[in-house]
CSV table of C-alpha atoms and ligand atoms in Angstrom, one decimal:
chain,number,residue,atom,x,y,z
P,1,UNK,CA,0.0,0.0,0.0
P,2,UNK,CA,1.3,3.4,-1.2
P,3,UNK,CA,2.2,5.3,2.2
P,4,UNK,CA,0.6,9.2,3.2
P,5,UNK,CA,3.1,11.4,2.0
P,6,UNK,CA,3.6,14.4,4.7
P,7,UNK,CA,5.5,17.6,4.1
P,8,UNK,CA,5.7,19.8,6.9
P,9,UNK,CA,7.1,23.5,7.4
P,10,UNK,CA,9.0,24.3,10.8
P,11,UNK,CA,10.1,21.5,12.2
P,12,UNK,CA,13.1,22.6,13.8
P,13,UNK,CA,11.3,22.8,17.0
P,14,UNK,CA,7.8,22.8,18.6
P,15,UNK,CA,4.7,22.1,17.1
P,16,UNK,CA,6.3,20.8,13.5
P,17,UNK,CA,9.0,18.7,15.3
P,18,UNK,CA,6.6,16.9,17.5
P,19,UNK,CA,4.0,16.3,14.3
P,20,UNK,CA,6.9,15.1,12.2
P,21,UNK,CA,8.0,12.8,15.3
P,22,UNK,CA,4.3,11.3,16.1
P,23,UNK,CA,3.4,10.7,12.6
P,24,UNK,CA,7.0,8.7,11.5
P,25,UNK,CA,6.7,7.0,14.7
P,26,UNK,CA,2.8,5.9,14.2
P,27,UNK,CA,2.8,1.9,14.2
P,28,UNK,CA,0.6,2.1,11.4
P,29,UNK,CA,4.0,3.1,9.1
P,30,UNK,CA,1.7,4.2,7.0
P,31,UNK,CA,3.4,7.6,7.2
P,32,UNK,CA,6.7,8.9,4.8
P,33,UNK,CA,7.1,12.7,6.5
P,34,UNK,CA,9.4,15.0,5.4
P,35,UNK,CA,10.0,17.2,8.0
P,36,UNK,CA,11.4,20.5,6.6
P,37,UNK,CA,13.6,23.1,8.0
P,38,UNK,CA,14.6,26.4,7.9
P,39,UNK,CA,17.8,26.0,8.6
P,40,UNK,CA,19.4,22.3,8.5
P,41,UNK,CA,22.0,23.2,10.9
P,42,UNK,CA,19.2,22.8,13.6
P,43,UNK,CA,18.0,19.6,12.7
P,44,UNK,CA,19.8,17.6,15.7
P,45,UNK,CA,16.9,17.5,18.2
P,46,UNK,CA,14.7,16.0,16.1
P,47,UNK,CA,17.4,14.1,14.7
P,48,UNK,CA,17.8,12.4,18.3
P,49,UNK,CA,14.2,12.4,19.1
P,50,UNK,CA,13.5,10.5,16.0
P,51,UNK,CA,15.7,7.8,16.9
P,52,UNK,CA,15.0,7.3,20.6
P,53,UNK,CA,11.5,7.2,19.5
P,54,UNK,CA,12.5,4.4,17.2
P,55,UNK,CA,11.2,5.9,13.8
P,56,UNK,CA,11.5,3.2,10.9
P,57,UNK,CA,14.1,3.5,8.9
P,58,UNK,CA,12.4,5.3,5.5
P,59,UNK,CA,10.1,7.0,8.2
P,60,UNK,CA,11.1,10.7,8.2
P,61,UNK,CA,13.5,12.7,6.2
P,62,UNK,CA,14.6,16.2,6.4
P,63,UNK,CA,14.8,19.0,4.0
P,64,UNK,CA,16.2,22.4,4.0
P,65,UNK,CA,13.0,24.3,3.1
P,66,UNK,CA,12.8,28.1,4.1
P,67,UNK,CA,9.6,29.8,3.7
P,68,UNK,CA,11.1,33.0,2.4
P,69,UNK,CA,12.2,31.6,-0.2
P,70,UNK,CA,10.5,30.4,-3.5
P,71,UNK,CA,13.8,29.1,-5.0
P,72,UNK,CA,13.8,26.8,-1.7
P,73,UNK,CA,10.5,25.9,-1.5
P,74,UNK,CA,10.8,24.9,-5.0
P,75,UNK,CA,14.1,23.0,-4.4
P,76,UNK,CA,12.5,20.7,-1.2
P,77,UNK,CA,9.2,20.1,-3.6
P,78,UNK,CA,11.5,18.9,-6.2
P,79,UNK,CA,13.3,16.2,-3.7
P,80,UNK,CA,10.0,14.7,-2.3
P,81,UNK,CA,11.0,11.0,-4.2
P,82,UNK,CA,7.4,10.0,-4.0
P,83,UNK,CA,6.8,12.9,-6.7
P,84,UNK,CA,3.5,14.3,-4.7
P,85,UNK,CA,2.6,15.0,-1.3
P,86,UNK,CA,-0.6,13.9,0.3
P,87,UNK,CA,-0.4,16.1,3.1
P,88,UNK,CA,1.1,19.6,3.5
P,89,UNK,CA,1.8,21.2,6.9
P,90,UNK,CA,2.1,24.4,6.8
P,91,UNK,CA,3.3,25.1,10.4
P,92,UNK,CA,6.1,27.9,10.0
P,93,UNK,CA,5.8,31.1,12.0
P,94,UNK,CA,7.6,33.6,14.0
P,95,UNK,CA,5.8,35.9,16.8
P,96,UNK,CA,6.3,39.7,17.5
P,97,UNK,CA,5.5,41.1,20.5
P,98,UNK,CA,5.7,45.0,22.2
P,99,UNK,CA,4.5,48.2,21.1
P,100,UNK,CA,3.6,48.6,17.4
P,101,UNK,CA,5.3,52.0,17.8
P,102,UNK,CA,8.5,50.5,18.3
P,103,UNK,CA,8.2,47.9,16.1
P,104,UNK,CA,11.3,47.8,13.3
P,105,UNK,CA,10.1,48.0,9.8
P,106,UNK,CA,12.7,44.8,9.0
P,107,UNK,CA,11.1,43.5,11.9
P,108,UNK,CA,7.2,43.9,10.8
P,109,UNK,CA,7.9,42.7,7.4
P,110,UNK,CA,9.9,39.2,8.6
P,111,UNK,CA,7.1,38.3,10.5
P,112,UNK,CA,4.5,39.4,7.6
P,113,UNK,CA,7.1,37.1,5.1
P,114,UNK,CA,7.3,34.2,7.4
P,115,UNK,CA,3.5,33.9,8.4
P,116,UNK,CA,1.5,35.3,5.5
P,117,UNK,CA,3.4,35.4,2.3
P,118,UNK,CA,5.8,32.1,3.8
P,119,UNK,CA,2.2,30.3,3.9
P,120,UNK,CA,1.5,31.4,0.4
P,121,UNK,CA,4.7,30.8,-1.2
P,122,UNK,CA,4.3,26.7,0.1
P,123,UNK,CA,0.8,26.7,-1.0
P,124,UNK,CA,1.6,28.2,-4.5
P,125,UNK,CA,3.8,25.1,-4.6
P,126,UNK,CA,1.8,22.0,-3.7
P,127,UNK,CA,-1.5,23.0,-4.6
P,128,UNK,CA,-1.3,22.7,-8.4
P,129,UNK,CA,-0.3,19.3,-8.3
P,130,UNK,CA,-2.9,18.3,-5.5
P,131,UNK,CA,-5.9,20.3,-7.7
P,132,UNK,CA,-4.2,18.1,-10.7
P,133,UNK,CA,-4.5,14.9,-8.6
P,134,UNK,CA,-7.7,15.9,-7.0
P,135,UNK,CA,-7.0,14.8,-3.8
P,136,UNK,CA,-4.9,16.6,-0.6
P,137,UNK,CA,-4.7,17.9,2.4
P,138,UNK,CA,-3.7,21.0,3.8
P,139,UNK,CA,-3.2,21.7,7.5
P,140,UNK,CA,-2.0,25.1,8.7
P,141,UNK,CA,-1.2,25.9,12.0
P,142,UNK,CA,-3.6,28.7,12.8
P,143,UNK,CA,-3.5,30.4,16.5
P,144,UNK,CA,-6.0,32.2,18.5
P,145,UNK,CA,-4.2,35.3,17.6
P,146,UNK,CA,-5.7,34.9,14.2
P,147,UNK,CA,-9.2,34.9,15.9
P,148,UNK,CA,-9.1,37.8,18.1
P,149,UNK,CA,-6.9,40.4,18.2
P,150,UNK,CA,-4.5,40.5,21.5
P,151,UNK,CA,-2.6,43.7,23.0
P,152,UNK,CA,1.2,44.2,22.1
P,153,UNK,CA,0.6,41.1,19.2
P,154,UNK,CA,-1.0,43.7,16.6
P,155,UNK,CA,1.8,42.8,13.5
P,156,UNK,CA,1.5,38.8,14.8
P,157,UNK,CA,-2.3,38.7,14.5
P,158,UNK,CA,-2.7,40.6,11.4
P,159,UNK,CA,-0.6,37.6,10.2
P,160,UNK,CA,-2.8,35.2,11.6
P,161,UNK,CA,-5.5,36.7,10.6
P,162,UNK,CA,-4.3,37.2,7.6
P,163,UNK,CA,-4.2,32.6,7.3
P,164,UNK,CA,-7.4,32.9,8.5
P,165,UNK,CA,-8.9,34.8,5.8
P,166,UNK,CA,-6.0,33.3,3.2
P,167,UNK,CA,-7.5,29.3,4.4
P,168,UNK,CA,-10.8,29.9,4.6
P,169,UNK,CA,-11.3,31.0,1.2
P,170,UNK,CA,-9.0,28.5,-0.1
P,171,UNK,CA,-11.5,25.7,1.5
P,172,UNK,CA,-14.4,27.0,-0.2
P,173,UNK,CA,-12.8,26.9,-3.4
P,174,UNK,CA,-10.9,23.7,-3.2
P,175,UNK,CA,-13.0,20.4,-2.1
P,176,UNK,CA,-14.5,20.3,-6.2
P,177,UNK,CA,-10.9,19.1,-6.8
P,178,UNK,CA,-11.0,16.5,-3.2
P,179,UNK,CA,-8.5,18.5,-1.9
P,180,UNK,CA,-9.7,20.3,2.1
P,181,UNK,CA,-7.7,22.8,4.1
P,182,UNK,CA,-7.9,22.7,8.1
P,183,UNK,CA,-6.9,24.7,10.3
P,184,UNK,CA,-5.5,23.8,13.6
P,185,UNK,CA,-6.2,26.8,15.8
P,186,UNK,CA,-3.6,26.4,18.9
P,187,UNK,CA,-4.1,28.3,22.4
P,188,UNK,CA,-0.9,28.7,24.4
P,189,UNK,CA,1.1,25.6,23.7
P,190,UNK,CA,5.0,25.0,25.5
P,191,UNK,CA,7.4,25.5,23.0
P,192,UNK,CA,10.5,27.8,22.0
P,193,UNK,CA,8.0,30.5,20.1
P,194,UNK,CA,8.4,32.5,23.1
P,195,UNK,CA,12.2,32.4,22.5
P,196,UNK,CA,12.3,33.0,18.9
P,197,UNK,CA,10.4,36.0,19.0
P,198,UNK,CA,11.4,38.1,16.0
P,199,UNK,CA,14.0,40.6,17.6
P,200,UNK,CA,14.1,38.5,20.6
P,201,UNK,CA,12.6,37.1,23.7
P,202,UNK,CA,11.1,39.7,25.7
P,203,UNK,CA,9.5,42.3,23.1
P,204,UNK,CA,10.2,45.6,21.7
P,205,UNK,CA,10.1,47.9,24.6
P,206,UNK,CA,13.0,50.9,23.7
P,207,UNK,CA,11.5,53.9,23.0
P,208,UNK,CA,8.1,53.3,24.3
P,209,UNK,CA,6.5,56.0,27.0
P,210,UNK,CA,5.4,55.1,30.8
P,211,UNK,CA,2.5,54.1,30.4
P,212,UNK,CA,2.4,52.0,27.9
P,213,UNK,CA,5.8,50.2,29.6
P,214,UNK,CA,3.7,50.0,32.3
P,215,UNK,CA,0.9,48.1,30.7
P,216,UNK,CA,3.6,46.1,28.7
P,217,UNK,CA,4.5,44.6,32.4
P,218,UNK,CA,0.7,43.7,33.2
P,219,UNK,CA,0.7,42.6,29.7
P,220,UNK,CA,3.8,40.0,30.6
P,221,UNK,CA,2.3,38.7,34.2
P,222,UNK,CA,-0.9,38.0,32.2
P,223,UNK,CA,0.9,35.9,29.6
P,224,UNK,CA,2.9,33.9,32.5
P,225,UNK,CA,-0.3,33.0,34.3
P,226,UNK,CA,-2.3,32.1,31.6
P,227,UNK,CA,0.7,30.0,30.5
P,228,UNK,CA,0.5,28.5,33.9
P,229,UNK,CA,-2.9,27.9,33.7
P,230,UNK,CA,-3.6,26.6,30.7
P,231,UNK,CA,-0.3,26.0,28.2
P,232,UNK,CA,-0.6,22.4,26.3
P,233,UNK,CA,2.2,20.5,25.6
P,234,UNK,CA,2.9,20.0,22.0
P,235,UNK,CA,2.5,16.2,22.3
P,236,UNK,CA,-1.3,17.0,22.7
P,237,UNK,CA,-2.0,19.4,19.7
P,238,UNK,CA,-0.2,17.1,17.4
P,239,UNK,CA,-3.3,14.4,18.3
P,240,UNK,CA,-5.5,17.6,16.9
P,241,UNK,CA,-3.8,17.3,13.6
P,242,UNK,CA,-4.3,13.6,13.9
P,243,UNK,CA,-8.3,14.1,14.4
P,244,UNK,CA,-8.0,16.5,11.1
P,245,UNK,CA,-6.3,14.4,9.2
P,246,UNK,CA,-8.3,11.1,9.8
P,247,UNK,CA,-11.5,12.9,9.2
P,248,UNK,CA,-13.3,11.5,6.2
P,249,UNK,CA,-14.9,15.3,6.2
P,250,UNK,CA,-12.5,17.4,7.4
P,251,UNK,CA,-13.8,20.7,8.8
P,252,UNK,CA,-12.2,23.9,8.1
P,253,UNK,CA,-11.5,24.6,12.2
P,254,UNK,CA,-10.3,22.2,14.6
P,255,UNK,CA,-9.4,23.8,18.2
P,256,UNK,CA,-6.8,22.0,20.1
P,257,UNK,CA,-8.6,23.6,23.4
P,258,UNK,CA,-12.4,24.8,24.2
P,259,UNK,CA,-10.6,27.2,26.9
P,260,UNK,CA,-11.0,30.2,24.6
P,261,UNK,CA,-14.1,29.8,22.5
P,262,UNK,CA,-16.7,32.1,24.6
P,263,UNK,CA,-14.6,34.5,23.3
P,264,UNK,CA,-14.4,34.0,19.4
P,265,UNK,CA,-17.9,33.4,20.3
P,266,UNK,CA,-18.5,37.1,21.5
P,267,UNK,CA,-16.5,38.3,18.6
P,268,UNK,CA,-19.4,36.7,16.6
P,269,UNK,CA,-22.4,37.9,18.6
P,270,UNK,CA,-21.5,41.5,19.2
P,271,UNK,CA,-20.1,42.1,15.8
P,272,UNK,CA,-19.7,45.8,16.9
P,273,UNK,CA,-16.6,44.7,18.4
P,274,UNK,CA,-17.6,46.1,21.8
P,275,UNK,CA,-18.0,43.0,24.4
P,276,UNK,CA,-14.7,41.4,23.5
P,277,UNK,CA,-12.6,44.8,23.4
P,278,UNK,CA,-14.1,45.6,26.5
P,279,UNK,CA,-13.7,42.0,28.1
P,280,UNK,CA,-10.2,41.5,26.6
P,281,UNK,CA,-8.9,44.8,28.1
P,282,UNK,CA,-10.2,43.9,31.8
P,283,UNK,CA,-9.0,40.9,31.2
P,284,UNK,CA,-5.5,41.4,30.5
P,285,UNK,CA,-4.6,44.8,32.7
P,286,UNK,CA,-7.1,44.3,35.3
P,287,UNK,CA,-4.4,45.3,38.5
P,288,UNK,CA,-5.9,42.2,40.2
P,289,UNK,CA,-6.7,38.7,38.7
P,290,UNK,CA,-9.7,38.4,41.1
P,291,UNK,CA,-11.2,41.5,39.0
P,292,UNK,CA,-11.1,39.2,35.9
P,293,UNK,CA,-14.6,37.4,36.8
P,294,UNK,CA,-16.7,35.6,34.6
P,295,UNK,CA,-19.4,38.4,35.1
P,296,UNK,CA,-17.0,41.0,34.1
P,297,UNK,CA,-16.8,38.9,30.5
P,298,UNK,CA,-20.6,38.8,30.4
P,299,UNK,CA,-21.8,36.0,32.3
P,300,UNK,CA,-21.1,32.6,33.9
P,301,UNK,CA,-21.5,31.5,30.1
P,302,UNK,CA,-19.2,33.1,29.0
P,303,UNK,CA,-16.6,30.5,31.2
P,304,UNK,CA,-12.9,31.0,32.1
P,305,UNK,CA,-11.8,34.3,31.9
P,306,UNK,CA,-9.8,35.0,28.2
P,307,UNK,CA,-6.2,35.0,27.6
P,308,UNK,CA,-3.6,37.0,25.4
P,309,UNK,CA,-2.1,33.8,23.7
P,310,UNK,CA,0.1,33.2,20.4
J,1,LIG,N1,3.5,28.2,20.8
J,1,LIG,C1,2.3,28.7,20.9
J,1,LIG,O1,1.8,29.1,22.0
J,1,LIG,C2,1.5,28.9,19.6
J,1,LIG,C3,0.2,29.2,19.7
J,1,LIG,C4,-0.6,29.3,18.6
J,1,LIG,C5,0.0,29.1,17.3
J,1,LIG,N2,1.3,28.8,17.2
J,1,LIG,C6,1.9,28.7,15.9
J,1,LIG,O2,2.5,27.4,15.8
J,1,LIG,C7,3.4,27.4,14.8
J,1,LIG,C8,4.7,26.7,15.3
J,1,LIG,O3,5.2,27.4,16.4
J,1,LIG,P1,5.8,26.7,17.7
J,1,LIG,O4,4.9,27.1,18.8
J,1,LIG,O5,6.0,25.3,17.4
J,1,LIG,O6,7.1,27.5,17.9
J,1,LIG,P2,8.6,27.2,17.4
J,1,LIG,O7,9.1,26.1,18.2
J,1,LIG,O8,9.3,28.6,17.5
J,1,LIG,O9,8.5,26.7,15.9
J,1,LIG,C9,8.4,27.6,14.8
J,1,LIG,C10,9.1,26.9,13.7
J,1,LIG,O10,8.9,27.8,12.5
J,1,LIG,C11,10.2,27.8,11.9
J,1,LIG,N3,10.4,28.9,11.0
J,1,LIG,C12,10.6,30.3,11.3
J,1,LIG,N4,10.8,31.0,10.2
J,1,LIG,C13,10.9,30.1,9.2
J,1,LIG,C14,11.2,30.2,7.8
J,1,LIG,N5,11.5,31.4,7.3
J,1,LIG,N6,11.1,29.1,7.1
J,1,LIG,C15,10.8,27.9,7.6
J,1,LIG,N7,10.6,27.7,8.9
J,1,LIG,C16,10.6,28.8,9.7
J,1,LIG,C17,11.2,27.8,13.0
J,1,LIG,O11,12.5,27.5,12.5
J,1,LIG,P3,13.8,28.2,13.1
J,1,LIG,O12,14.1,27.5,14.4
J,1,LIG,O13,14.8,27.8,12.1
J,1,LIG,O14,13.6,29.6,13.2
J,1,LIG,C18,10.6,26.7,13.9
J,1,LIG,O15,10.9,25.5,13.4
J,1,LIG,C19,3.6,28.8,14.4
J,1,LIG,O16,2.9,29.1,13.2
J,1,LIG,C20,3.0,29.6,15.5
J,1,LIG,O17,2.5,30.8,15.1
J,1,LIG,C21,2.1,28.7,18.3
């Protein structure tokens, strides 16, 4: 039986090493999984994780891809041996966080090439040949940041938002020609995203008044306690992409938690925007967590309070 051919973006660390890692290492080898990177240099974690997870021989192969680059994204296409992949990942990103004021124009656009165009770029690639097959799938790693905008995140969740609007008109377009884009929308999961910010851990802070320093440092307590609280591990989202990908129907939106849906739901039922700006705000720079009730997001129904996430 001809295997599932898997092509994923970003899999130096995180989310695309641990898919790369659980779908080689499935004991239905039913999986071939290239597992791309930006940089081959880095490819020594999952290079040891692959084998103390045992991973067939023939299981999992790496590629230099970088999403920047077309030449590159052409060049990893071109060494997939199969000569088509079933399944493309498109899991590359980088975050930004801090003021947008002080945000680096190199800065803004890295993250805007990366997330947005990066995605494009890899999809400009494989779709033809999925379309000519009629048949594929197409699983991008979307975020809640793509669902709701989050203070001192403004360049990172125009990106995502930017996948959202980029996948969901692809998924209208597409299943005519059997091929169905997902999305795998991903609260606050433990991996080095925090560390690879573009510019740096930490955020863009120099040159930004009092106040808004001030609300930076709320900002940053919010962001470690909702961590605390509610961070997956990346072992647990990759089952999400699982569920997507076994689907016989696969829906445009899977959620790899329910944490934060009250409030893509309020986003929906007060299209005015008012609710969730309002509940988002208290929320994040309320001065005590206590003053973060249910109530003040509108009601018991409304669940947990909200969190600024990736
Ligand atoms: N962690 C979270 O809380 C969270 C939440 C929601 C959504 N997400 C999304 O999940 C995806 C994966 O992130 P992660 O959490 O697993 O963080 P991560 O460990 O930082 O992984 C990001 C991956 O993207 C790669 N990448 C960056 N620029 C690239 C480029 N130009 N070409 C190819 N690959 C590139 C990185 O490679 P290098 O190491 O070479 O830079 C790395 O392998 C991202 O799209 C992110 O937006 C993350």
């Amino acid at each position: 039986m001809d295997r599932t051919v898997v092509l994923i973006t970003g899999c130096s660390s995180g989310i695309g090493l641990h898919l790369a890692l659980r779908l080689a290492s499935d004991p239905s080898r039913r999986f071939k999984v290239y597992a791309t990177l930006r940089d081959l240099r880095a490819q020594g974690p999952l290079r040891e994780a692959a084998q103390s997870r045992g991973c067939p021989p023939g299981s999992l192969e790496m590629l230099q891809l970088d999403v920047r680059d077309a030449d590159s994204v052409a060049a990893a296409r071109a060494r997939v041996t199969e000569g088509r992949v079933d399944v493309l990942v498109c899991n590359a990103g980088r975050g930004l966080l801090g003021p947008l004021e002080v945000q680096e124009a190199g800065a803004v656009g890295s993250v805007l090439d990366v997330n947005v165009a990066g995605t494009v770029r890899t999809l400009q690639a494989f779709l033809p040949d999925m379309k000519r097959r009629r048949s594929g799938r197409v699983l991008v790693t979307g975020s809640m940041g793509g669902l709701m905008g989050l203070p001192f995140n403004a360049v990172y969740c125009a990106s995502k938002f930017a996948i959202e609007g980029l996948c969901e008109s692809l998924a209208v377009l597409l299943p005519p020609f059997g091929v169905h884009v997902s999305l795998i929308e991903c609260g606050p999961v433990r991996t080095a995203f925090q560390e690879k910010l573009e510019g740096g851990p930490g955020g863009a802070l120099d040159g930004a008044d009092a106040e808004t320093r001030d609300l930076f440092s709320r900002y940053q307590r919010h962001l470690e306690r909702i961590f605390h609280e509610a961070a997956q591990d990346p072992e647990e989202v990759t089952e999400v992409f699982l569920a997507a990908l076994r689907s016989p129907r696969p829906a445009l939106r899977y959620f790899s938690t329910e944490r934060f849906l009250p409030l893509v739901r309020m986003r929906l039922t007060d299209p005015s925007g008012r609710s969730y700006v309002a509940a988002m705000h208290r929320a994040v720079f309320a001065e005590e967590p206590a003053e973060e009730s249910a109530a003040d997001l509108g009601g018991p129904a409304l669940g947990p309070p909200p969190a600024a996430l990736q």
